[in-house]
Amino acid sequence: MPQQQASSDVHLGYLPSQTTATFYLILLVFLGTLLSALIGPSPVCMTPVVLSLLVLPVRAVLATPRREMTLEDKAATEALKAQGLYQKVQETIDALAAEAGFGRPIRLLVSRRPHEARATGSWRRHYILLGSSILEQIAHDLDHPDHREKARALLLHEIGHHVHRDVQRIRYAGELLKSSATLLPWWTLFLVGWLSFALLMGEAFLGFDIHSVNTLTPEVRQMLAPLVDLSPAQRTQITNQIQNVSLGLLLGFLINAFLPIIVIGFVLWLFFWRRMVRLQEYYADGLVRSHGFPWEALAAAMGRYPDLLTPASPAPSSLGVWLQQTLIQPVRKAVQPLGFFRRLPGEKSYLNRWFALHPTYRQRVLQMRDPQRLFEGWQSVAWSTAILVLALDVMLVNPLTSYHLAAFPVHMSTLGIFLMVSTWFLPFLASNRPFRRPLLFILLIIFAVRWIWLLINAGLLPVLALFVPSLATEILNLTIITGARSAVLPETLLVLDPLQESLALLPRLFALQTLQLGGVALLLGVYYKLQKNVARRAPATQWRPRHWLIVVGLSSVVGALFLTPLSDLISARTTELLAPSRIALYAVGLLVGFASWYRINRQELA
Amino acid sequence: MVENNSKSRQGCMRQLGWFLVLSSSLMIVLIPSDFSTLPLTGDMLLLTLLFLLAALLIGLLGSVALLFLAYRESLRQPWIMLFLTGLVAVAAVLSNSGLLESELWVLQKLALLLASWGLVAMIALGMAVLAYLIYQDHSVVLVMLTYLALVWVFVFYLRQQGPAQLLQNSLSATAGRTLPLLPPLYCLAFWLALIAPFSFIGHTLLLLHAEWSENS
């Protein structure tokens, strides 16, 4: 159990980690997409597409140990075992893991990369991968009174990644985001090709007569006839589809449905996944500190084992190895003289820090000296959340599309903001420190970014309608028809006066945005009310589970019972209020809310 | 010692495999186009034909089986699959190109040789896919790439030939010549449809078993 430190009011170990919050945020975006796919109408089957995105990464995590085993140096393992060094380090790992409260065995693997030190594994299998050179050094340092603490600090840091489940989360999230950049383009290309082919061939198929194929013998023609000839029912169905389904609309829907997920996956990978990878290091350092290691010992360990400061690179897949050898390395070699890929020595630039996979020595030392920095840095929470919200609401699903598609994008960013900000301000509540000013700044930055873009976007449409009405008419009609998720073109244009339509939309758009701001304020307000007194009173060990229960419960209830019907009302979709899918959503929201409430009460009683 | 034995056995299989490849190819080249010129009649001709056919079948399939066993380590790489797919494509084009009816003996025999090996390659491709997917957990990637290629090859032909003509050509006996990319892709897609689901499920079960038993 982590020990409370005198130097800080609230210990990191008891609080919900921002690594977890970032992981849930990534998951939330994809689960939200799945929810949209499940309950929204669609001309193509969206559910298996999104489901494949979520399921395949689970399998990729399962396959991690097999891939990592390719790095195992068996000869070095035998040599180190013969010297007794392997056993010594393994025993230390076992003892430290038990001390950290980690119940599962952690196996030591000797890597073929001599200076490697990292944690790896899958859901139930846990490993620490050490290069032979670093393992030898650790084994000798464990006997040396001056260096023992440094060696133990390094091992405990790696154990910390297992204790915090960083290995699984980082890998799952990484694979999830990678699959949005590989699987979705595949689905897009496949479906575009397939649908184009099927629709264009339909007419030819209707008029086809097998007996007209002269190159076939009469026997073969006779044999193929039952396979090619259509029944009257099939003929009617194909005729209907050819006459009614618009290929342009279908392709438009595919692009509109998949492109946002691909782009949001890229944004999440660029900003959030990397942030998650960086944050996990601080929490692993925090675990080392909570076991009585002074920050100086950990800083000294970083000096003695510089690999603690370099990002871990997992074993590449066989396909990756092949690509590296045949494509990437020759290209790198060829362009090396041009000066690309040159690494700057020393500190990372400000821009680099946003995309770095590992914090710098200075950042980690500052963090270790003052653990509260992780929570007090409101700027990082504000800007990263603003970027996500921008990506979700503005870059991908522009306000017009979100108005016509559904209200889900609005809810997703509302819940995302709540998740990130509540995780940030719990430590302030727990330590009874003032947070109003930074909270206000965070919300100001997030909403300023959104509303500025909204104003640009909303202002452009009437301008376009005024000066280029034909283009504005086309944009509006296309948006509405695609948003209706129909594959059939309407008989008449839905919007004839673009200026009137765009001006009529503006109040509703702003009402939706106000609803989102209200939603965030409501969620944070209720969260504050629920946590205000209890956070101080409750034992520190209850902070984390209580926080997640409240976040899940509140998000479900407010999202399903408040935001969804209100946004339906604002979007003038009153018929959908009592649709079966909506009723199911209300029921699920209520159920999750009750379950969370029950668990919170049980926890309080205990 | 055991390793040496295995290596020598592998070497023997390799030599025997290549010998069978050469002898079967030679047999294909040397088989006369017209058996009526031979001084054989009735049962003897039938027996000779049956013997030649059996020898050819044993030679072609046996050589492939031996070479697969001898080069089993190479089946971990996708090259053999790609080579066999290419061979099927070449054979499909040649067998429909009219070269088999060519006046020139060399061209005629070359076409016959490649067409025969193309037929064997269609079966061998299945074995290569099976071996590759046993060794490697790449069923998803392979299925994705093959079916994407198949769909876009269809779209390409659709644009090139028009829907009605494409439908005619795809069902005609000369599909190999008019649509040369389809036979190898059909063949690969067929084998993948048979093998890939089992490979995916099998590898997943292995992964789950390893995870459950906490084996590395």
PDB file of C-alpha atoms in Angstrom, chain B residues 36-144:
ATOM      1  CA  SER B  36      -1.651 -42.218 -83.597  1.00  0.00           C
ATOM      2  CA  THR B  37       1.828 -41.999 -85.117  1.00  0.00           C
ATOM      3  CA  LEU B  38       3.137 -44.429 -82.473  1.00  0.00           C
ATOM      4  CA  PRO B  39       3.417 -48.124 -83.420  1.00  0.00           C
ATOM      5  CA  LEU B  40       0.913 -49.089 -80.746  1.00  0.00           C
ATOM      6  CA  THR B  41      -2.645 -50.198 -80.962  1.00  0.00           C
ATOM      7  CA  GLY B  42      -5.624 -51.084 -78.770  1.00  0.00           C
ATOM      8  CA  ASP B  43      -4.853 -52.086 -75.210  1.00  0.00           C
ATOM      9  CA  MET B  44      -1.163 -51.302 -75.472  1.00  0.00           C
ATOM     10  CA  LEU B  45      -1.894 -47.695 -76.438  1.00  0.00           C
ATOM     11  CA  LEU B  46      -4.379 -47.329 -73.588  1.00  0.00           C
ATOM     12  CA  LEU B  47      -1.919 -48.844 -71.139  1.00  0.00           C
ATOM     13  CA  THR B  48       0.858 -46.555 -72.355  1.00  0.00           C
ATOM     14  CA  LEU B  49      -1.403 -43.532 -72.038  1.00  0.00           C
ATOM     15  CA  LEU B  50      -2.473 -44.522 -68.536  1.00  0.00           C
ATOM     16  CA  PHE B  51       1.116 -45.182 -67.544  1.00  0.00           C
ATOM     17  CA  LEU B  52       2.225 -41.793 -68.858  1.00  0.00           C
ATOM     18  CA  LEU B  53      -0.628 -40.022 -67.131  1.00  0.00           C
ATOM     19  CA  ALA B  54       0.081 -41.769 -63.817  1.00  0.00           C
ATOM     20  CA  ALA B  55       3.799 -41.056 -64.128  1.00  0.00           C
ATOM     21  CA  LEU B  56       3.077 -37.412 -64.878  1.00  0.00           C
ATOM     22  CA  LEU B  57       0.697 -37.059 -61.961  1.00  0.00           C
ATOM     23  CA  ILE B  58       3.097 -38.751 -59.572  1.00  0.00           C
ATOM     24  CA  GLY B  59       5.989 -36.733 -60.939  1.00  0.00           C
ATOM     25  CA  LEU B  60       4.258 -33.347 -60.768  1.00  0.00           C
ATOM     26  CA  LEU B  61       2.504 -33.760 -57.429  1.00  0.00           C
ATOM     27  CA  GLY B  62       5.334 -35.779 -55.857  1.00  0.00           C
ATOM     28  CA  SER B  63       7.922 -33.198 -56.821  1.00  0.00           C
ATOM     29  CA  VAL B  64       5.821 -30.407 -55.313  1.00  0.00           C
ATOM     30  CA  ALA B  65       5.284 -32.394 -52.115  1.00  0.00           C
ATOM     31  CA  LEU B  66       8.996 -33.187 -51.821  1.00  0.00           C
ATOM     32  CA  LEU B  67      10.035 -29.608 -52.513  1.00  0.00           C
ATOM     33  CA  PHE B  68       7.536 -28.340 -49.931  1.00  0.00           C
ATOM     34  CA  LEU B  69       9.032 -30.693 -47.360  1.00  0.00           C
ATOM     35  CA  ALA B  70      12.595 -29.811 -48.328  1.00  0.00           C
ATOM     36  CA  TYR B  71      11.980 -26.075 -48.233  1.00  0.00           C
ATOM     37  CA  ARG B  72       9.475 -26.109 -45.374  1.00  0.00           C
ATOM     38  CA  GLU B  73      11.330 -23.348 -43.546  1.00  0.00           C
ATOM     39  CA  SER B  74      10.828 -21.053 -46.558  1.00  0.00           C
ATOM     40  CA  LEU B  75       7.068 -21.552 -46.283  1.00  0.00           C
ATOM     41  CA  ARG B  76       7.148 -19.130 -43.360  1.00  0.00           C
ATOM     42  CA  GLN B  77       7.700 -16.380 -45.921  1.00  0.00           C
ATOM     43  CA  PRO B  78       5.020 -15.256 -48.391  1.00  0.00           C
ATOM     44  CA  TRP B  79       7.339 -15.592 -51.433  1.00  0.00           C
ATOM     45  CA  ILE B  80       6.310 -19.122 -52.363  1.00  0.00           C
ATOM     46  CA  MET B  81       2.637 -18.143 -52.284  1.00  0.00           C
ATOM     47  CA  LEU B  82       3.327 -15.144 -54.490  1.00  0.00           C
ATOM     48  CA  PHE B  83       5.398 -17.234 -56.893  1.00  0.00           C
ATOM     49  CA  LEU B  84       2.651 -19.841 -57.216  1.00  0.00           C
ATOM     50  CA  THR B  85       0.026 -17.139 -57.729  1.00  0.00           C
ATOM     51  CA  GLY B  86       2.159 -15.696 -60.499  1.00  0.00           C
ATOM     52  CA  LEU B  87       2.574 -19.141 -62.042  1.00  0.00           C
ATOM     53  CA  VAL B  88      -1.205 -19.627 -62.072  1.00  0.00           C
ATOM     54  CA  ALA B  89      -1.580 -16.261 -63.826  1.00  0.00           C
ATOM     55  CA  VAL B  90       1.036 -17.089 -66.466  1.00  0.00           C
ATOM     56  CA  ALA B  91      -0.464 -20.523 -67.035  1.00  0.00           C
ATOM     57  CA  ALA B  92      -3.984 -19.064 -67.345  1.00  0.00           C
ATOM     58  CA  VAL B  93      -2.807 -16.575 -69.949  1.00  0.00           C
ATOM     59  CA  LEU B  94      -0.764 -19.110 -71.917  1.00  0.00           C
ATOM     60  CA  SER B  95      -3.357 -21.843 -71.929  1.00  0.00           C
ATOM     61  CA  ASN B  96      -5.836 -19.416 -73.519  1.00  0.00           C
ATOM     62  CA  SER B  97      -3.462 -17.593 -75.804  1.00  0.00           C
ATOM     63  CA  GLY B  98      -3.587 -20.027 -78.666  1.00  0.00           C
ATOM     64  CA  LEU B  99       0.065 -20.982 -78.211  1.00  0.00           C
ATOM     65  CA  LEU B 100      -0.966 -24.584 -77.538  1.00  0.00           C
ATOM     66  CA  GLU B 101      -2.180 -24.757 -81.122  1.00  0.00           C
ATOM     67  CA  SER B 102       0.912 -23.015 -82.416  1.00  0.00           C
ATOM     68  CA  GLU B 103       2.748 -24.370 -85.454  1.00  0.00           C
ATOM     69  CA  LEU B 104       6.089 -23.891 -83.726  1.00  0.00           C
ATOM     70  CA  TRP B 105       7.030 -26.944 -81.680  1.00  0.00           C
ATOM     71  CA  VAL B 106       9.005 -24.906 -79.114  1.00  0.00           C
ATOM     72  CA  LEU B 107       6.171 -22.491 -78.436  1.00  0.00           C
ATOM     73  CA  GLN B 108       3.619 -25.246 -78.262  1.00  0.00           C
ATOM     74  CA  LYS B 109       5.665 -27.271 -75.799  1.00  0.00           C
ATOM     75  CA  LEU B 110       6.543 -24.264 -73.700  1.00  0.00           C
ATOM     76  CA  ALA B 111       2.859 -23.370 -73.411  1.00  0.00           C
ATOM     77  CA  LEU B 112       1.996 -26.972 -72.529  1.00  0.00           C
ATOM     78  CA  LEU B 113       4.734 -27.100 -69.916  1.00  0.00           C
ATOM     79  CA  LEU B 114       3.657 -23.882 -68.246  1.00  0.00           C
ATOM     80  CA  ALA B 115      -0.027 -24.816 -68.435  1.00  0.00           C
ATOM     81  CA  SER B 116       0.683 -28.160 -66.754  1.00  0.00           C
ATOM     82  CA  TRP B 117       2.708 -26.559 -64.009  1.00  0.00           C
ATOM     83  CA  GLY B 118      -0.002 -23.914 -63.684  1.00  0.00           C
ATOM     84  CA  LEU B 119      -2.557 -26.610 -62.940  1.00  0.00           C
ATOM     85  CA  VAL B 120      -0.266 -28.090 -60.305  1.00  0.00           C
ATOM     86  CA  ALA B 121       0.383 -24.617 -58.936  1.00  0.00           C
ATOM     87  CA  MET B 122      -3.357 -24.198 -58.277  1.00  0.00           C
ATOM     88  CA  ILE B 123      -3.241 -27.148 -55.883  1.00  0.00           C
ATOM     89  CA  ALA B 124       0.190 -26.242 -54.545  1.00  0.00           C
ATOM     90  CA  LEU B 125      -1.019 -22.718 -53.812  1.00  0.00           C
ATOM     91  CA  GLY B 126      -3.556 -24.151 -51.393  1.00  0.00           C
ATOM     92  CA  MET B 127      -0.843 -26.145 -49.639  1.00  0.00           C
ATOM     93  CA  ALA B 128       1.419 -23.081 -49.520  1.00  0.00           C
ATOM     94  CA  VAL B 129      -1.383 -20.946 -48.054  1.00  0.00           C
ATOM     95  CA  LEU B 130      -2.100 -23.655 -45.491  1.00  0.00           C
ATOM     96  CA  ALA B 131       1.556 -23.941 -44.474  1.00  0.00           C
ATOM     97  CA  TYR B 132       2.016 -20.157 -44.340  1.00  0.00           C
ATOM     98  CA  LEU B 133      -1.077 -19.674 -42.193  1.00  0.00           C
ATOM     99  CA  ILE B 134      -0.020 -22.465 -39.874  1.00  0.00           C
ATOM    100  CA  TYR B 135       3.337 -20.787 -39.317  1.00  0.00           C
ATOM    101  CA  GLN B 136       2.180 -17.172 -39.387  1.00  0.00           C
ATOM    102  CA  ASP B 137      -0.842 -15.515 -37.820  1.00  0.00           C
ATOM    103  CA  HIS B 138      -1.416 -13.374 -40.903  1.00  0.00           C
ATOM    104  CA  SER B 139      -4.835 -14.588 -41.982  1.00  0.00           C
ATOM    105  CA  VAL B 140      -6.537 -11.207 -41.484  1.00  0.00           C
ATOM    106  CA  VAL B 141      -3.914  -9.276 -43.463  1.00  0.00           C
ATOM    107  CA  LEU B 142      -3.875 -11.836 -46.248  1.00  0.00           C
ATOM    108  CA  VAL B 143      -7.661 -11.947 -46.561  1.00  0.00           C
ATOM    109  CA  MET B 144      -7.861  -8.158 -46.499  1.00  0.00           C
TER     110      MET B 144
END
